Amino acid sequence: MSRWVYRRDPVLFTTELTTLRTSRWPAEHLLLAAFDGEGVLGAALQMRDGVLLVNGLPPALAKEAAATLAPARADLPAARGTLSTAEAFGQAWTEATGAEASASCEETLYRLGDLVAPDGVVGEPRLAGDEDAELLGEWLNAFFIEAFESESNPSASRALLRDIADAGGHVVLWTVDGAPVAMARIHGCLLGMSRIGPVYTPPSNRGRGYGAAVTAEAARHARRHGARDVVLFADVANPVSNAIYRRLGFRPVAECVQYGFGECGATSPGAADPVPSCTAP
């Protein structure tokens, strides 16, 4: 039932739709749907790391949803959504559990308009293959450490690579003299929407336009394979990436935020999957 909520706007609900397609949930993770007797009013779902995606839950339903979930999920680590949905649920969760809610990981959701590819960048693109798996695992691990201050977890990065392949996604590489210098992951097209991310350029390769070039090629690839809407997330606190994406033709759609919940009463936060969810996998 929750899919009907998310299918209404594949761009706004990009994270929810790709999570439904790619995640192998433990049995204890949940899907929540709110009904009024005539239809579905809203929905929420947990990612593998336990973060609750509340983008599809109208603010007016936040208190009832929090009160319903609290007895069974008092150790909920965080909730993520647009500014209005995440704030409403964060406040409701604090009221229901006493857990302190703190905002973090603010991002802008962008949708591509007319692509303006960069000129004069040395190199050429290609799709990653099996021979690139070890390098991509290292790069993804480095990305998570840098972007989210995560602990090193190569096994989580390898799991993400498997998820990319299993869900029909790809990784585009930018190469110079045959050597990879930057990467961009592309989700397979879903309801006419494809999301790019993560995009990563190792520090030693930065400042040469490789990140912009590989993002542009990823967007081309997505459109060649049926995507009407190509989207991505960018950290609000990173002016460089936001400027690059805007120059490429991406336009803001929504602001998103994650609220983390501290300990309350006798509960303690559950262990999180090491794959960060701030920029959704």
Rosetta silent file (secondary structure, phi, psi, omega in degrees, C-alpha in Angstrom):
SEQUENCE: MSRWVYRRDPVLFTTELTTLRTSRWPAEHLLLAAFDGEGVLGAALQMRDGVLLVNGLPPALAKEAAATLAPARADLPAARGTLSTAEAFGQAWTEATGAEASASCEETLYRLGDLVAPDGVVGEPRLAGDEDAELLGEWLNAFFIEAFESESNPSASRALLRDIADAGGHVVLWTVDGAPVAMARIHGCLLGMSRIGPVYTPPSNRGRGYGAAVTAEAARHARRHGARDVVLFADVANPVSNAIYRRLGFRPVAECVQYGFGECGATSPGAADPVPSCTAP
SCORE:     score description
SCORE:     0.000 S_00000001
   1 L     0.000  -35.882 -178.444    0.000    0.000    0.000 S_00000001
   2 H   -61.441  -28.872 -179.444    2.839    2.417    0.766 S_00000001
   3 H   -59.446  -33.027 -178.651    3.966    2.210   -2.864 S_00000001
   4 H   -65.166  -33.497  175.630    0.810    4.039   -3.949 S_00000001
   5 H   -64.482  -47.803 -172.824    1.853    7.031   -1.853 S_00000001
   6 H   -74.808  -28.001 -179.976    5.343    7.102   -3.322 S_00000001
   7 H   -68.720  -17.741 -178.543    4.307    6.504   -6.923 S_00000001
   8 L   -64.771  -30.023 -177.477    2.442    9.825   -6.925 S_00000001
   9 L  -147.981   84.004 -176.979    5.714   11.759   -7.112 S_00000001
  10 L   -59.854  -26.364  178.654    8.774    9.683   -8.053 S_00000001
  11 L   -71.772  -54.305 -178.150   11.043   12.746   -7.811 S_00000001
  12 L   -63.601  -34.336 -177.165   10.059   13.792   -4.294 S_00000001
  13 L  -103.594   32.091 -178.549    9.947   10.174   -3.115 S_00000001
  14 H   -57.745  -42.468 -178.042   13.117    9.050   -4.874 S_00000001
  15 H   -66.687  -42.475 -179.650   14.699    7.705   -1.681 S_00000001
  16 H   -62.751  -45.420 -177.699   11.612    5.768   -0.662 S_00000001
  17 H   -65.668  -42.437  179.787   11.180    4.150   -4.072 S_00000001
  18 H   -72.265  -30.591  175.498   14.809    3.121   -4.421 S_00000001
  19 H   -64.750  -43.781  177.989   14.846    1.841   -0.839 S_00000001
  20 H   -59.960  -33.837 -176.876   11.848   -0.372   -1.579 S_00000001
  21 H   -83.430  -35.275 -170.000   13.656   -1.756   -4.611 S_00000001
  22 H  -101.094  -23.828 -170.299   17.180   -2.195   -3.272 S_00000001
  23 L   -81.046  140.829  169.402   16.960   -2.939    0.442 S_00000001
  24 L  -104.719   92.041 -174.234   17.045   -6.392    1.963 S_00000001
  25 L   -71.611  141.746  161.763   15.260   -5.582    5.200 S_00000001
  26 L   -65.782  155.088 -176.159   15.693   -7.493    8.392 S_00000001
  27 L   -60.804  -24.938 -175.930   12.303   -8.762    9.528 S_00000001
  28 L   -81.295   -9.981  178.016   12.224   -6.232   12.361 S_00000001
  29 L   -81.006  154.342 -164.778   12.290   -3.186   10.077 S_00000001
  30 L  -123.542  157.914  165.587    8.954   -1.681    9.250 S_00000001
  31 E  -120.488  134.373 -179.223    6.645   -0.214    6.658 S_00000001
  32 E  -124.471  133.590  175.495    3.880    2.020    7.966 S_00000001
  33 E  -130.132  138.468  179.384    0.757    3.131    6.106 S_00000001
  34 E  -107.017  129.116 -178.038   -1.976    5.458    7.405 S_00000001
  35 E  -117.705  159.557  172.368   -5.573    4.884    6.273 S_00000001
  36 L  -123.491   13.981 -178.176   -8.856    6.765    6.705 S_00000001
  37 L    95.188  -19.356 -179.798  -11.188    3.979    5.607 S_00000001
  38 L  -115.762  -23.640 -178.604  -11.255    5.167    2.017 S_00000001
  39 L  -174.831 -177.954  179.666   -7.615    5.204    1.024 S_00000001
  40 E   -86.848  126.327 -179.259   -3.990    5.589    2.026 S_00000001
  41 E   -92.740  -29.415 -177.021   -3.209    8.979    3.580 S_00000001
  42 E  -172.326  172.387 -177.876    0.515    8.580    4.096 S_00000001
  43 E  -155.207  156.763  174.228    3.384    6.170    4.576 S_00000001
  44 E  -145.683  153.636  177.843    6.779    5.772    6.216 S_00000001
  45 E  -149.438  153.433  178.812    9.456    3.103    5.954 S_00000001
  46 E   -93.091  139.519  169.618   12.738    2.201    7.590 S_00000001
  47 L   -81.695  174.663 -177.792   16.019    2.004    5.760 S_00000001
  48 L   -63.144  -27.277  179.338   18.505   -0.748    6.565 S_00000001
  49 L   -84.926    4.328  177.749   20.264    1.504    9.060 S_00000001
  50 L    92.065  -10.389  179.182   16.981    1.990   10.931 S_00000001
  51 L   -65.146  133.091 -179.277   16.375    5.588    9.808 S_00000001
  52 E   -92.152  122.525  177.593   12.661    6.188    9.259 S_00000001
  53 E   -86.831  112.247 -173.513   11.772    7.924    5.986 S_00000001
  54 L  -110.621   12.351 -178.590    8.824   10.188    6.819 S_00000001
  55 L   -56.605  -32.150 -178.559    8.654   12.194    3.603 S_00000001
  56 L   -92.228   10.121 -178.713    5.358   10.494    2.733 S_00000001
  57 L  -107.701  106.936 -178.810    3.799   11.117    6.134 S_00000001
  58 L   -55.946  142.284 -179.634    1.802   14.395    6.230 S_00000001
  59 H   -52.101  -32.749 -179.087    2.678   16.572    9.260 S_00000001
  60 H   -65.089  -19.843 -179.318   -0.914   16.308   10.496 S_00000001
  61 H   -98.445   -0.714 -172.300   -0.405   12.557   10.984 S_00000001
  62 H   -61.990  -45.102 -177.037    2.946   12.813   12.774 S_00000001
  63 H   -63.318  -45.108 -179.667    1.618   12.676   16.352 S_00000001
  64 H   -65.395  -40.253  179.071   -0.584    9.660   15.716 S_00000001
  65 H   -64.768  -43.893  179.795    2.187    7.863   13.852 S_00000001
  66 H   -63.526  -42.701  179.597    4.732    8.558   16.603 S_00000001
  67 H   -64.332  -34.008  179.237    2.334    7.403   19.317 S_00000001
  68 H   -72.081  -40.178 -175.613    1.665    4.202   17.371 S_00000001
  69 H   -80.476  -30.778 -170.774    5.334    3.438   16.724 S_00000001
  70 L   -53.691  -45.070 -178.639    6.828    4.409   20.085 S_00000001
  71 L   -62.391  -30.135 -176.705    5.900    1.249   22.036 S_00000001
  72 L   -98.564  -21.431 -173.887    7.459   -0.994   19.396 S_00000001
  73 L  -133.362   47.380 -178.607   10.301    1.207   18.117 S_00000001
  74 L   -64.806  -18.590  179.928   11.477    3.267   21.076 S_00000001
  75 L   -94.747   18.717  178.845   15.077    2.830   19.860 S_00000001
  76 L   -53.264  123.287 -174.486   14.396    4.528   16.508 S_00000001
  77 L   -78.390  -30.408 -174.446   17.735    6.203   15.641 S_00000001
  78 E  -170.456  163.955  173.347   16.525    8.953   13.310 S_00000001
  79 E  -132.666  144.933 -175.823   13.860   10.231   10.926 S_00000001
  80 E  -134.641  138.843  176.745   14.442   11.815    7.543 S_00000001
  81 E  -177.173 -166.571  172.811   12.214   13.835    5.224 S_00000001
  82 E   -65.381  168.775 -176.846   11.471   17.278    3.870 S_00000001
  83 H   -55.430  -44.088 -175.904   11.819   20.144    6.325 S_00000001
  84 H   -72.799  -43.177 -177.104    8.120   20.099    7.245 S_00000001
  85 H   -71.709  -40.565 -179.358    7.632   16.326    7.484 S_00000001
  86 H   -68.909  -41.632  179.370   10.863   15.637    9.373 S_00000001
  87 H   -64.063  -43.263 -179.683   10.352   18.504   11.821 S_00000001
  88 H   -62.394  -43.852 -179.685    6.763   17.459   12.545 S_00000001
  89 H   -70.778  -38.379  178.289    7.749   13.857   13.186 S_00000001
  90 H   -58.582  -45.043  177.737   10.805   14.863   15.212 S_00000001
  91 H   -64.306  -42.594 -179.602    8.666   16.971   17.541 S_00000001
  92 H   -64.893  -37.271  179.663    6.038   14.238   17.766 S_00000001
  93 H   -67.847  -39.318  176.548    8.683   11.624   18.578 S_00000001
  94 H   -60.985  -43.676  178.879   10.091   13.776   21.358 S_00000001
  95 H   -64.595  -37.147 -175.814    6.605   14.145   22.842 S_00000001
  96 H   -78.980  -30.091 -172.105    5.923   10.415   22.565 S_00000001
  97 H  -121.788  -18.864 -173.646    9.247    9.114   23.896 S_00000001
  98 L    83.484   -1.551  179.585   11.116   11.940   25.608 S_00000001
  99 L   -71.804  137.424  177.371   14.028   11.450   23.210 S_00000001
 100 L   -75.806  132.297  179.422   15.854   14.625   22.233 S_00000001
 101 E  -104.472  129.063  179.095   15.661   15.364   18.505 S_00000001
 102 E  -128.865  130.360 -176.905   18.578   17.113   16.808 S_00000001
 103 E   -79.037  142.719  176.884   18.647   18.192   13.165 S_00000001
 104 E  -158.267  173.672  170.618   21.586   17.258   10.954 S_00000001
 105 E    54.863   56.371  177.713   22.491   16.314    7.416 S_00000001
 106 E   -79.832  133.046 -176.625   20.584   19.019    5.549 S_00000001
 107 E  -136.648  156.732  172.272   20.435   18.386    1.825 S_00000001
 108 E  -107.687  130.683  172.834   18.907   19.823   -1.323 S_00000001
 109 E   -89.389  124.631 -179.127   17.098   17.532   -3.729 S_00000001
 110 E  -113.300  148.310  170.673   17.815   18.577   -7.317 S_00000001
 111 E  -122.419  139.629 -177.736   16.167   17.645  -10.622 S_00000001
 112 E   -77.254  131.712  170.064   17.951   18.073  -13.946 S_00000001
 113 L   -94.095 -118.756  174.856   16.588   20.565  -16.468 S_00000001
 114 L   -84.360  121.658 -178.117   18.618   21.135  -19.629 S_00000001
 115 L   -68.957  130.100  175.469   21.993   19.475  -19.224 S_00000001
 116 L  -118.692   91.859 -175.880   24.961   21.819  -19.648 S_00000001
 117 L   -72.643  146.164  179.430   27.986   19.531  -19.825 S_00000001
 118 L   -70.641  147.955  178.156   31.399   20.986  -18.950 S_00000001
 119 L  -100.915  151.384  168.947   33.842   21.699  -21.771 S_00000001
 120 L    75.665   14.388  177.949   37.534   20.937  -21.930 S_00000001
 121 L   -82.972  126.267 -179.876   37.756   18.271  -19.231 S_00000001
 122 L   -67.822  137.644  174.868   40.548   15.838  -20.016 S_00000001
 123 L   116.923 -174.872 -179.097   39.513   12.202  -20.214 S_00000001
 124 E  -152.130  158.422 -177.865   36.589   10.053  -21.220 S_00000001
 125 E   -93.741  160.314  167.283   33.813    8.040  -19.553 S_00000001
 126 E  -158.705  159.107  174.558   33.134    4.339  -19.354 S_00000001
 127 E   -78.518  142.819  176.798   30.913    2.047  -17.320 S_00000001
 128 L   -70.130  148.448  177.507   32.556    0.229  -14.439 S_00000001
 129 L  -123.832 -176.059 -179.102   33.008   -3.520  -14.768 S_00000001
 130 H   -57.743  -31.857 -177.921   33.835   -6.432  -12.502 S_00000001
 131 H   -68.298  -13.655 -179.031   37.515   -5.553  -12.766 S_00000001
 132 H   -96.897    0.285 -171.385   36.801   -2.249  -11.001 S_00000001
 133 H   -58.688  -43.406 -177.957   35.082   -3.759   -7.952 S_00000001
 134 H   -64.150  -44.972  179.278   38.069   -3.507   -5.609 S_00000001
 135 H   -63.781  -43.488 -179.088   38.762    0.129   -6.502 S_00000001
 136 H   -64.595  -37.611  175.885   35.096    1.093   -6.221 S_00000001
 137 H   -60.491  -41.742  178.209   34.873   -0.546   -2.818 S_00000001
 138 H   -65.254  -43.335 -179.021   37.831    1.539   -1.651 S_00000001
 139 H   -66.238  -42.412  179.145   36.351    4.741   -3.091 S_00000001
 140 H   -64.179  -40.733  177.591   32.909    4.160   -1.576 S_00000001
 141 H   -61.226  -43.311  178.320   34.475    3.449    1.796 S_00000001
 142 H   -64.944  -38.216  178.335   36.483    6.678    1.530 S_00000001
 143 H   -61.224  -47.405 -178.265   33.354    8.580    0.489 S_00000001
 144 H   -63.365  -39.069  178.785   31.386    7.409    3.529 S_00000001
 145 H   -63.986  -45.342 -176.716   34.243    8.299    5.874 S_00000001
 146 H   -72.356  -45.269 -172.966   34.632   11.778    4.374 S_00000001
 147 H   -78.188  -33.333 -172.438   30.984   12.671    3.832 S_00000001
 148 H  -122.569    4.115 -177.681   29.453   11.195    6.978 S_00000001
 149 L    55.972   35.479  178.701   32.397   10.759    9.349 S_00000001
 150 L   -77.686  158.640  171.302   31.602    7.045    9.336 S_00000001
 151 L   -73.996  152.414  177.976   33.977    4.404   10.569 S_00000001
 152 L   -59.871  129.292 -179.678   35.802    2.472    7.898 S_00000001
 153 L  -149.225   78.517 -178.185   33.605   -0.419    6.778 S_00000001
 154 H   -58.014  -32.989 -178.612   34.728   -2.046    3.510 S_00000001
 155 H   -64.838  -35.447  177.336   32.119   -4.803    3.827 S_00000001
 156 H   -66.495  -38.032  178.055   29.313   -2.222    3.734 S_00000001
 157 H   -66.123  -39.723  177.094   30.786   -0.711    0.589 S_00000001
 158 H   -65.146  -37.352  177.580   30.958   -4.123   -1.054 S_00000001
 159 H   -63.815  -38.551  178.053   27.323   -4.720   -0.082 S_00000001
 160 H   -64.057  -40.139  177.371   26.358   -1.440   -1.742 S_00000001
 161 H   -60.521  -40.140  177.815   28.110   -2.514   -4.943 S_00000001
 162 H   -65.030  -40.620  179.153   26.076   -5.730   -4.938 S_00000001
 163 H   -62.649  -39.776  179.124   22.884   -3.740   -4.395 S_00000001
 164 H   -57.986  -48.527 -178.297   23.726   -1.483   -7.346 S_00000001
 165 H   -67.300  -43.478 -176.771   24.054   -4.463   -9.664 S_00000001
 166 H   -64.044  -29.680 -176.862   21.040   -6.328   -8.278 S_00000001
 167 L   -95.178    9.938  177.716   18.785   -3.276   -8.756 S_00000001
 168 L    80.015   17.310  178.989   19.831   -2.630  -12.350 S_00000001
 169 L   -90.579  176.340 -179.071   22.075    0.317  -11.535 S_00000001
 170 E  -142.758  165.842  169.918   25.508    1.203  -12.844 S_00000001
 171 E  -120.160  126.145  175.002   28.635    3.110  -11.921 S_00000001
 172 E   -95.040  133.852  175.956   30.068    5.552  -14.446 S_00000001
 173 E  -109.657  142.987  166.332   33.808    6.172  -14.298 S_00000001
 174 E  -100.726  130.287 -175.350   35.710    9.147  -15.657 S_00000001
 175 E  -123.713  149.813  174.072   39.092    7.991  -16.895 S_00000001
 176 E  -127.306  121.592 -175.667   42.336    9.666  -17.958 S_00000001
 177 L    53.114   36.597  176.903   44.726    7.580  -20.045 S_00000001
 178 L    85.729  -10.077 -177.338   42.604    4.578  -19.113 S_00000001
 179 E   -96.880  130.328  178.203   42.890    5.105  -15.351 S_00000001
 180 E   -63.790  136.320  179.463   39.716    5.879  -13.325 S_00000001
 181 E  -125.997  -11.628  179.033   39.814    9.311  -11.658 S_00000001
 182 E  -163.014  159.465 -178.226   36.174    9.808  -10.525 S_00000001
 183 E  -140.034  154.881  171.604   32.920    7.869  -10.176 S_00000001
 184 E  -144.799  126.906  178.046   29.160    8.405  -10.133 S_00000001
 185 E   -87.977  141.781  177.689   26.606    5.781   -9.201 S_00000001
 186 E  -124.580  127.688  171.204   23.294    5.698  -11.115 S_00000001
 187 L   -74.539  144.645  173.321   20.119    4.012   -9.938 S_00000001
 188 L   -60.352  150.065 -176.433   18.217    2.080  -12.567 S_00000001
 189 L   -62.013  133.801 -177.600   15.233    3.927  -14.024 S_00000001
 190 E  -140.148  114.309 -177.828   12.116    3.635  -11.862 S_00000001
 191 L    54.410   37.945  178.854    8.793    5.217  -12.871 S_00000001
 192 L    78.853    8.206 -177.566   10.711    7.483  -15.235 S_00000001
 193 E  -121.550  139.590  173.980   13.109    8.631  -12.491 S_00000001
 194 E  -136.929  135.785 -178.456   16.786    7.855  -11.977 S_00000001
 195 E  -110.219  139.413  175.350   18.979    9.149   -9.144 S_00000001
 196 E   -98.666  136.872  173.941   22.700    9.853   -9.252 S_00000001
 197 E   142.996  141.466    3.340   24.799    9.379   -6.152 S_00000001
 198 E   -78.310  157.767  169.691   27.202    9.056   -4.614 S_00000001
 199 E  -109.432  129.218 -176.351   29.575   11.061   -6.780 S_00000001
 200 E  -141.911  132.508  170.771   33.182   10.763   -5.639 S_00000001
 201 L  -123.335  122.563  177.468   36.539   12.103   -6.771 S_00000001
 202 L   -55.988  146.729 -176.694   39.597   11.129   -4.692 S_00000001
 203 H   -51.119  -37.583 -177.126   41.288   14.178   -3.125 S_00000001
 204 H   -70.176  -14.573 -178.533   44.373   13.859   -5.328 S_00000001
 205 H  -104.859    4.564 -173.821   42.213   14.144   -8.462 S_00000001
 206 L   -80.473  161.805  178.043   40.124   17.151   -7.468 S_00000001
 207 L    84.596   10.438 -178.126   40.106   20.580   -9.047 S_00000001
 208 L  -117.900    3.112  178.496   40.249   19.292  -12.622 S_00000001
 209 L    87.834    5.513 -176.303   36.530   19.062  -13.437 S_00000001
 210 H   -65.174  -39.422 -179.482   36.332   15.278  -13.202 S_00000001
 211 H   -62.424  -43.187  177.774   33.398   15.312  -10.766 S_00000001
 212 H   -65.044  -41.555 -177.885   31.339   17.564  -13.038 S_00000001
 213 H   -65.505  -42.918 -178.124   32.245   15.505  -16.099 S_00000001
 214 H   -72.025  -31.768  175.949   31.319   12.160  -14.561 S_00000001
 215 H   -66.667  -42.771  178.234   28.048   13.582  -13.216 S_00000001
 216 H   -61.798  -41.894  179.223   27.137   14.903  -16.663 S_00000001
 217 H   -67.405  -37.159  176.583   27.884   11.522  -18.233 S_00000001
 218 H   -61.906  -39.896  178.151   25.812    9.768  -15.556 S_00000001
 219 H   -64.682  -42.383  177.019   22.907   12.076  -16.404 S_00000001
 220 H   -60.223  -44.809 -179.675   23.280   11.297  -20.110 S_00000001
 221 H   -59.520  -45.212 -179.354   23.328    7.586  -19.341 S_00000001
 222 H   -60.636  -43.858 -179.241   20.165    7.863  -17.253 S_00000001
 223 H   -69.203  -36.055  177.043   18.313    9.709  -19.991 S_00000001
 224 H   -63.267  -26.036 -177.049   19.479    7.276  -22.657 S_00000001
 225 L  -104.595   27.175  166.804   17.972    4.500  -20.566 S_00000001
 226 L   101.315    0.200 -177.917   14.526    6.020  -20.177 S_00000001
 227 L   -79.280  121.772  170.684   14.721    8.502  -17.311 S_00000001
 228 L   -79.323  -38.277 -177.790   12.568   11.604  -17.761 S_00000001
 229 E  -115.289  120.339  175.920   13.653   12.911  -14.375 S_00000001
 230 E  -109.775  123.200 -172.954   17.287   12.721  -13.275 S_00000001
 231 E  -127.401  162.911  172.872   17.753   13.694   -9.637 S_00000001
 232 E  -160.079  162.992  175.198   20.458   13.905   -7.000 S_00000001
 233 E  -107.415  147.956  173.992   21.044   15.150   -3.463 S_00000001
 234 E  -136.736  137.964  177.941   23.683   17.675   -2.393 S_00000001
 235 E   -63.890  124.206  179.936   24.833   18.586    1.100 S_00000001
 236 L   -57.554  -31.615 -176.139   23.640   22.114    1.909 S_00000001
 237 L   -79.865   -0.445 -178.982   26.931   22.704    3.732 S_00000001
 238 L  -112.160   90.404 -177.041   29.006   22.012    0.596 S_00000001
 239 H   -65.094  -26.978 -178.631   28.830   25.105   -1.634 S_00000001
 240 H   -65.417  -51.417 -178.526   31.227   23.612   -4.181 S_00000001
 241 H   -65.078  -38.974  178.408   29.062   20.617   -5.075 S_00000001
 242 H   -61.790  -41.897  179.493   25.892   22.725   -5.105 S_00000001
 243 H   -65.131  -40.571  179.213   27.480   25.211   -7.503 S_00000001
 244 H   -61.860  -47.469 -177.001   28.679   22.416   -9.793 S_00000001
 245 H   -65.356  -37.386  177.835   25.260   20.785   -9.978 S_00000001
 246 H   -66.117  -38.978  177.825   23.531   24.085  -10.697 S_00000001
 247 H   -64.787  -31.158  178.940   25.983   24.814  -13.516 S_00000001
 248 H   -74.666  -13.742  179.186   25.195   21.410  -14.991 S_00000001
 249 L   112.142    6.765  177.143   21.502   22.316  -15.102 S_00000001
 250 E   -79.221  138.981 -178.614   20.151   20.814  -11.888 S_00000001
 251 E  -123.067  140.655 -176.559   17.415   22.837  -10.189 S_00000001
 252 E   -65.982  140.673  177.914   16.302   22.579   -6.541 S_00000001
 253 E  -112.659  -44.212 -176.441   13.102   20.694   -5.770 S_00000001
 254 E  -158.420  156.003  172.306   13.055   20.378   -1.973 S_00000001
 255 E  -101.260  136.204 -177.358   15.142   20.779    1.155 S_00000001
 256 E  -124.297  155.246 -178.864   15.572   17.663    3.293 S_00000001
 257 E  -150.060  154.187  176.053   16.831   17.096    6.815 S_00000001
 258 E  -116.330  134.062  175.040   17.484   14.227    9.194 S_00000001
 259 E  -108.350  120.307  175.172   16.586   14.319   12.893 S_00000001
 260 E   -91.557  147.542 -177.126   18.600   12.061   15.161 S_00000001
 261 E  -114.457  127.437  178.503   17.089   10.868   18.436 S_00000001
 262 L   -81.179 -179.818 -179.405   19.071   10.589   21.649 S_00000001
 263 L   -68.316  150.270  176.179   18.542    8.118   24.459 S_00000001
 264 L  -146.289  140.420  176.875   15.374    8.292   26.523 S_00000001
 265 L    53.978 -130.486 -178.005   14.227    6.412   29.587 S_00000001
 266 L   -95.563    6.801 -176.158   15.442    2.829   29.558 S_00000001
 267 L   -91.469  161.856  175.156   15.884    2.677   25.811 S_00000001
 268 L  -141.636  151.092 -177.929   19.078    2.927   23.839 S_00000001
 269 L   -60.771  141.348  177.531   19.715    3.520   20.159 S_00000001
 270 L   -76.183  158.787  177.326   19.826    0.403   18.022 S_00000001
 271 L   -67.903  134.820 -176.786   22.894   -0.521   16.058 S_00000001
 272 L   -98.277  146.415  169.125   22.824    1.080   12.641 S_00000001
 273 L   -58.904  137.156 -176.016   23.747   -0.427    9.333 S_00000001
 274 L   -70.865   -7.214  176.488   27.089    1.154    8.398 S_00000001
 275 L   -79.144  112.563 -176.791   25.774    2.381    5.043 S_00000001
 276 L   -63.132  151.260 -177.679   24.897    6.040    5.741 S_00000001
 277 L  -113.105   -1.684 -177.109   21.453    7.220    4.713 S_00000001
 278 L   -59.972  -46.172  164.993   21.911   10.966    4.659 S_00000001
 279 L  -105.888  107.893 -165.274   22.540   10.740    0.951 S_00000001
 280 L   -63.076  143.254 -177.520   20.437    7.711    0.258 S_00000001
 281 L   -71.057    0.000    0.000   22.069    4.642   -1.296 S_00000001
